Tab-separated table of C-alpha atoms in Angstrom:
chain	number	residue	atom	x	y	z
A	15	UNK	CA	46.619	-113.861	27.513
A	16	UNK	CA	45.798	-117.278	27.541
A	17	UNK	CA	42.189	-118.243	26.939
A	18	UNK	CA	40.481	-121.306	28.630
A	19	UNK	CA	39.724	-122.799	25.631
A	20	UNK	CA	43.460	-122.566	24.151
A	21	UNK	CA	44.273	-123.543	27.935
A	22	UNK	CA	42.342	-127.052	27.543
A	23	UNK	CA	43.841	-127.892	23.948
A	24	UNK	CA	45.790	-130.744	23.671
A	25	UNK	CA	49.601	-130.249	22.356
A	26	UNK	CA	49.332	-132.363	19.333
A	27	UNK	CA	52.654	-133.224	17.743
A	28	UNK	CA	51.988	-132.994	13.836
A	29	UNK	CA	54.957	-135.345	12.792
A	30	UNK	CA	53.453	-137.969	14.805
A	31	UNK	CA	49.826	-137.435	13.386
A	32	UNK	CA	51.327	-137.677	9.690
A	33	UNK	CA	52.961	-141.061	10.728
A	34	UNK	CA	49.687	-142.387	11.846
A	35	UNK	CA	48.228	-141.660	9.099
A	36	UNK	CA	50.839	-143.504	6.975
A	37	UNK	CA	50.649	-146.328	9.497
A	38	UNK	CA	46.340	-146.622	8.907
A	39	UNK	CA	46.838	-145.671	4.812
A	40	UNK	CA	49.575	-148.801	4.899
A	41	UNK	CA	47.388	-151.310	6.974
A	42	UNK	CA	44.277	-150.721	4.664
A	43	UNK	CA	46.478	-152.261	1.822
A	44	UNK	CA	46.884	-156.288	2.401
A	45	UNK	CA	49.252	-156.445	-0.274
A	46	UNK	CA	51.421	-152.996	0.344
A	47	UNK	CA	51.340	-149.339	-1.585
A	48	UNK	CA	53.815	-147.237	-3.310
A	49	UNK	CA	54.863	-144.198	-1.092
A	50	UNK	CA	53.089	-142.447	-4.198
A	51	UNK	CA	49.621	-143.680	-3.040
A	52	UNK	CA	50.049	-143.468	0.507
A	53	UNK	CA	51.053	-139.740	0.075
A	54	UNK	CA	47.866	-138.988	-1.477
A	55	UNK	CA	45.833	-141.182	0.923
A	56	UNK	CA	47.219	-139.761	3.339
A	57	UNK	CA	47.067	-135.994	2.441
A	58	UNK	CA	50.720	-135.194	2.484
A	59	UNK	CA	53.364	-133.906	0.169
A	60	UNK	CA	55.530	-136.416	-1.614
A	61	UNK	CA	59.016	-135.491	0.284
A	62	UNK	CA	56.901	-135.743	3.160
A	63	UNK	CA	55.651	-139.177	3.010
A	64	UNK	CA	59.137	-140.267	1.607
A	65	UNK	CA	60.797	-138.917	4.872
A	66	UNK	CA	58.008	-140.488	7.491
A	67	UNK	CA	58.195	-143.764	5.672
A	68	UNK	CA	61.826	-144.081	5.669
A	69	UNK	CA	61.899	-143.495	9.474
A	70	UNK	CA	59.035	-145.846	9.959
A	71	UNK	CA	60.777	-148.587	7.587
A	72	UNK	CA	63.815	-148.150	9.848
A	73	UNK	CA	62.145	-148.062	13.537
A	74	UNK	CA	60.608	-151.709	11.983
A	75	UNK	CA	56.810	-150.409	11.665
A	76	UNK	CA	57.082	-151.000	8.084
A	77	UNK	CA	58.655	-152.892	5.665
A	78	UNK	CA	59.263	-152.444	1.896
A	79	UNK	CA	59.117	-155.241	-0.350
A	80	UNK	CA	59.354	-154.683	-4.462
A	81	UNK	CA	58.293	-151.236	-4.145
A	82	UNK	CA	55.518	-151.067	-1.686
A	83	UNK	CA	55.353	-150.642	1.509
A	84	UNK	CA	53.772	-153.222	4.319
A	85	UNK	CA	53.196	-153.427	7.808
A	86	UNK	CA	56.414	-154.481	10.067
A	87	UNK	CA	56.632	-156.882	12.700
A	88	UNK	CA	56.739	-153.825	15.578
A	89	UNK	CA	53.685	-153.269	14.059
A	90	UNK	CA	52.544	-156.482	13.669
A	91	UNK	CA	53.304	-156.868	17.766
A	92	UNK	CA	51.231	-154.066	18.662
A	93	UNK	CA	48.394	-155.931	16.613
A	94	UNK	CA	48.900	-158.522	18.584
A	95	UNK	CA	49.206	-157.519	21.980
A	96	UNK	CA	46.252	-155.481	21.573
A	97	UNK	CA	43.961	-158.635	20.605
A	98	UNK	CA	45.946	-160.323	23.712
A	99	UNK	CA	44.482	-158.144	25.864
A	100	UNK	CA	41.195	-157.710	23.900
A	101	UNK	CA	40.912	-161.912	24.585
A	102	UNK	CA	42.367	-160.946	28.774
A	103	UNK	CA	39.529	-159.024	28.841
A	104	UNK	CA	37.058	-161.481	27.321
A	105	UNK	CA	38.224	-164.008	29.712
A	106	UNK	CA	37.812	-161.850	32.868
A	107	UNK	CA	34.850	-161.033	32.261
A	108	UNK	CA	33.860	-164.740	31.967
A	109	UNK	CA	35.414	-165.622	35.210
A	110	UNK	CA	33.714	-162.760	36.747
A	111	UNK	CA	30.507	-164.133	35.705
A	112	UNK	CA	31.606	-167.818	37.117
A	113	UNK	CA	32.663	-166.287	40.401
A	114	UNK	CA	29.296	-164.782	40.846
A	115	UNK	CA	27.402	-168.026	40.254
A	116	UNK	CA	29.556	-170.112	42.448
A	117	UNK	CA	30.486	-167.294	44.935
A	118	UNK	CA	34.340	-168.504	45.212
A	119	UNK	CA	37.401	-166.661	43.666
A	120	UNK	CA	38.218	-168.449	40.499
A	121	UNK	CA	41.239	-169.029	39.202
A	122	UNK	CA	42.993	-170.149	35.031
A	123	UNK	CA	46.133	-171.265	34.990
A	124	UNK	CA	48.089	-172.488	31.962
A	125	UNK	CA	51.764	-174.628	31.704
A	126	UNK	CA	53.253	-172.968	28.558
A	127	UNK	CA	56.959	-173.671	27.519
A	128	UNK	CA	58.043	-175.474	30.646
A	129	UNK	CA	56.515	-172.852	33.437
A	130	UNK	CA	53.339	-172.815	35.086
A	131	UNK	CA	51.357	-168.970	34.587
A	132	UNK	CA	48.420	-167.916	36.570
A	133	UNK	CA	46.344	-165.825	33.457
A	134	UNK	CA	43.539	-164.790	35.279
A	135	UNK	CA	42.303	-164.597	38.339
A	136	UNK	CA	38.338	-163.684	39.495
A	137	UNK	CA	37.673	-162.152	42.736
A	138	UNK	CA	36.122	-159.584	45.158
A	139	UNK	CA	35.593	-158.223	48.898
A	140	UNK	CA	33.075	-160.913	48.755
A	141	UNK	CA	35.229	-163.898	47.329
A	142	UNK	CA	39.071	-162.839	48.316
A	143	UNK	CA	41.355	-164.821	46.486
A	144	UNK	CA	44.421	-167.450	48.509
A	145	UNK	CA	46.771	-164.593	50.058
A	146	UNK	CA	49.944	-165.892	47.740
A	147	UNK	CA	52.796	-165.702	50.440
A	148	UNK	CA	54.786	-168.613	48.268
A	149	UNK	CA	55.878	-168.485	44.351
A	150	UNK	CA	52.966	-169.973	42.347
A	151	UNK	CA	55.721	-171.474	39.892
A	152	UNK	CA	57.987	-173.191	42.558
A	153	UNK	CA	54.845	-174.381	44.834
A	154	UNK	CA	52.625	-176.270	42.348
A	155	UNK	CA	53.413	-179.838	44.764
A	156	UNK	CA	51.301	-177.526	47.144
A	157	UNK	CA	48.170	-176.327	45.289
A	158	UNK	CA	45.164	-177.869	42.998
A	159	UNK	CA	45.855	-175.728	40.469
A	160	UNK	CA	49.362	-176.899	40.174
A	161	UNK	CA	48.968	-180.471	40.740
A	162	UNK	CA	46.027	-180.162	38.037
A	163	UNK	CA	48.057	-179.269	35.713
A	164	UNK	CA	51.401	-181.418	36.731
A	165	UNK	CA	48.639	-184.403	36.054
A	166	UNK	CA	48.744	-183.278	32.741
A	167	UNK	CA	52.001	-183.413	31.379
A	168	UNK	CA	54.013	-186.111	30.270
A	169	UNK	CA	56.340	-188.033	32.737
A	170	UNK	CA	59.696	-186.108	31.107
A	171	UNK	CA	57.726	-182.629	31.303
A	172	UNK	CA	56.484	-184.039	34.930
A	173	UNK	CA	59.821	-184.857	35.657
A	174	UNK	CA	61.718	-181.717	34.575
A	175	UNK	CA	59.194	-179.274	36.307
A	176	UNK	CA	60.245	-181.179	39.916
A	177	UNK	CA	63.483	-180.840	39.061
A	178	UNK	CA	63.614	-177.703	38.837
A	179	UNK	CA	61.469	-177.059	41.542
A	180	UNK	CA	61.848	-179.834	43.989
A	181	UNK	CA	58.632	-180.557	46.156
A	182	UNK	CA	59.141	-178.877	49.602
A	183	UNK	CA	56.414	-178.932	52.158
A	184	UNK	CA	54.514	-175.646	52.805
A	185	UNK	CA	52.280	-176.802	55.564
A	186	UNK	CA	51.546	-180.067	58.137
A	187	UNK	CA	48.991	-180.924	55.417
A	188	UNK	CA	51.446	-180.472	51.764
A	189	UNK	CA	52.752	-183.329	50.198
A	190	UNK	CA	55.726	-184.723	51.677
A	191	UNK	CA	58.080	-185.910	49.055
A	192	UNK	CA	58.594	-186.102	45.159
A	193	UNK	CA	57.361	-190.165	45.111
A	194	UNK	CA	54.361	-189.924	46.892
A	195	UNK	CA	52.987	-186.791	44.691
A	196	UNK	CA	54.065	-188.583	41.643
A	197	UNK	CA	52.000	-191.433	42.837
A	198	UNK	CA	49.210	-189.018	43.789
A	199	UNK	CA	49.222	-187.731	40.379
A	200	UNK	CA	49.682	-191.184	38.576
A	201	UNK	CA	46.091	-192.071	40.315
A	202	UNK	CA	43.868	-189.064	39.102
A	203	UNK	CA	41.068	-189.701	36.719
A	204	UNK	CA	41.299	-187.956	33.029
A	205	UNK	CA	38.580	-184.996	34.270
A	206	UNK	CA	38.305	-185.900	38.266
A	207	UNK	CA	38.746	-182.295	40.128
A	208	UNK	CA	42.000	-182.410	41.933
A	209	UNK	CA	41.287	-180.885	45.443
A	210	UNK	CA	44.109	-179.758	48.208
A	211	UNK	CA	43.426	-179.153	51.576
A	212	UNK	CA	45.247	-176.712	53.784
A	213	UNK	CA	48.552	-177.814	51.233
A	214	UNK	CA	49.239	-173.995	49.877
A	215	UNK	CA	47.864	-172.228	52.929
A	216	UNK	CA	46.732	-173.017	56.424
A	217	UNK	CA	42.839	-172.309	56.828
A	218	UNK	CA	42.065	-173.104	52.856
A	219	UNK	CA	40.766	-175.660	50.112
A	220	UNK	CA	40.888	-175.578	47.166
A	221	UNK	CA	39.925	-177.828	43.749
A	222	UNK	CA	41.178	-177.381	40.073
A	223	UNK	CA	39.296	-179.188	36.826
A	224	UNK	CA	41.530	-179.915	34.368
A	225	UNK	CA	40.514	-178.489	30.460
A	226	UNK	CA	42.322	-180.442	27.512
A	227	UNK	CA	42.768	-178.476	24.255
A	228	UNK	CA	45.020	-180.715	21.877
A	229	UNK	CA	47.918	-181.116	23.480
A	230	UNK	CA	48.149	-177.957	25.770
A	231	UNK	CA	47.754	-178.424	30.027
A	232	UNK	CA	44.928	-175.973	31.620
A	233	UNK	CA	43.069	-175.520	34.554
A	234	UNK	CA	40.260	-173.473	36.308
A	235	UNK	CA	40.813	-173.752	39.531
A	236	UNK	CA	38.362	-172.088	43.005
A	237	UNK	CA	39.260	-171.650	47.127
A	238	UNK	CA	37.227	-171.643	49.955
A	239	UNK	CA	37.559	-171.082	53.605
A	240	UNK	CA	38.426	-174.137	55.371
A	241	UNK	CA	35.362	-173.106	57.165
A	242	UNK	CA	33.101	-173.377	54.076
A	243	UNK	CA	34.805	-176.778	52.964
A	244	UNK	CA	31.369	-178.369	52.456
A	245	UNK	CA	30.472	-176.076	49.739
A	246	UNK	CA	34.059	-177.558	47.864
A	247	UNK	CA	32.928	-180.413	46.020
A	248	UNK	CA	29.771	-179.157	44.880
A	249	UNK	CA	31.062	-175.618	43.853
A	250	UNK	CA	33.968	-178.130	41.588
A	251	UNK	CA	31.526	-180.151	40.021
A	252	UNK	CA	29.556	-177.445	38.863
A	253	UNK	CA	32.508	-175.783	37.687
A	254	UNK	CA	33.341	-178.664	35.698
A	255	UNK	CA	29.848	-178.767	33.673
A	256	UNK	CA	30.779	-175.150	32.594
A	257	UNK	CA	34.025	-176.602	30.919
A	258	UNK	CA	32.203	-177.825	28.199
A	259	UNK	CA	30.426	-174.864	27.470
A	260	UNK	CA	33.300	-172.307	27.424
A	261	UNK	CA	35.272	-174.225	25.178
A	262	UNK	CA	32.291	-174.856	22.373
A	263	UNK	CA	32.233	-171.046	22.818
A	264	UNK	CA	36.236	-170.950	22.449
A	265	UNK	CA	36.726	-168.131	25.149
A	266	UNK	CA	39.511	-170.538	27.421
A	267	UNK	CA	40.531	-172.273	23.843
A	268	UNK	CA	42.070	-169.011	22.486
A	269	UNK	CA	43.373	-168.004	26.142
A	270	UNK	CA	45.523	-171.002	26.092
């Protein structure tokens, strides 16, 4: 008979356990260890270890080098996709905070190897974020956030990105043509908010501060009801004091 308290244990795989424990006994050595140590670190027998770390060494987890043994690179790529999303977290949380005080959806955006990518975006019942019915990528002629970051760039990286995606108007209100937003984006100030009205979406407006770190392109960007278009300006200008502040604190520098 099966008891409710055998019925609730887990189904722990013991192989598995042993591996970890090889995996932790290896990463507490910044220079490697001999299978030797890490069998008695670990607790296990010598054939044991040998056998675990052989399959490890081969799945890429670890890696021996003049008789030790060190972390891989699929270990090294769990590492760092876990502090990835460790600094994801960090930086919603941050935007959370910012879309409380301003009471708009708020928006980071990065161009990184030749594409625009929307990292994080802050919203609630309260503050709905822009209903994205077109490709953020291929519609950046038709947004803040994307012409923010367009300003940006160099004229060959401004260049390339329209040729690959060629400016097409999404509403009455987008931007007509390549020339005129070139010229639009030739006449922006260094940190002037870039704002778009009813461009990406009938019924919204929307502003994007640009945030220089070396020579990366980035952008926090917030929408508001066409309705509410009053509270535009002044909800980007206060975004904009905040710049400086988050990156003396580094949160958006690392997220870039």
């Amino acid at each position: 008979m099966v008891t409710a308290t055998s019925a609730a244990a887990p189904t722990l795989i013991g192989s598995v356990r042993r591996a970890l424990r090889l995996l932790e006994s290896v990463g507490a050595h910044a220079h490697g260890a001999t299978a030797k140590q890490l069998a008695r670190e670990a607790g296990l027998a010598l054939p044991t270890a040998y056998h675990l770390l052989r399959t490890l060494t081969y799945e890429g987890y670890l890696r021996r080098e003049r008789g030790v043994f060190v972390l891989g690179d699929a270990a090294q790529r769990l590492v760092c996709a876990g502090a990835a999303r460790s600094r994801r977290a960090t930086l919603a949380e941050v935007l959370g905070r910012l879309r409380d005080a301003l009471g708009v959806p708020v928006y980071f955006a990065v161009y990184h190897e030749g594409e625009m990518d929307l990292l994080c975006v802050a919203d609630s019942p309260a503050c709905p974020a822009v209903d994205a019915r077109a490709d953020f990528r291929a519609t950046a002629h038709a947004h803040a956030i994307g012409q923010c970051l367009l300003s940006q760039l160099d004229e060959a990286s401004r260049r390339d990105h329209l040729d690959r995606y060629p400016v097409r108007p999404l509403t009455p209100y987008s931007v007509r043509d390549r020339s005129t937003l070139l010229e639009r984006l030739d006449s922006l100030g260094r940190m002037e908010p870039v704002v778009a009205r009813q461009e990406y979406r009938l019924g919204t407006v929307c502003a994007a501060v640009p945030i220089t770190v070396g020579s990366a392109a980035a952008a926090l960007a917030i929408s508001i009801p066409l309705r509410q278009q009053e509270r535009l300006l002044p909800a980007a200008e206060r975004l904009r004091r905040e710049i400086g502040s988050l990156l003396t604190s580094q949160i958006l520098s690392i997220s870039i």
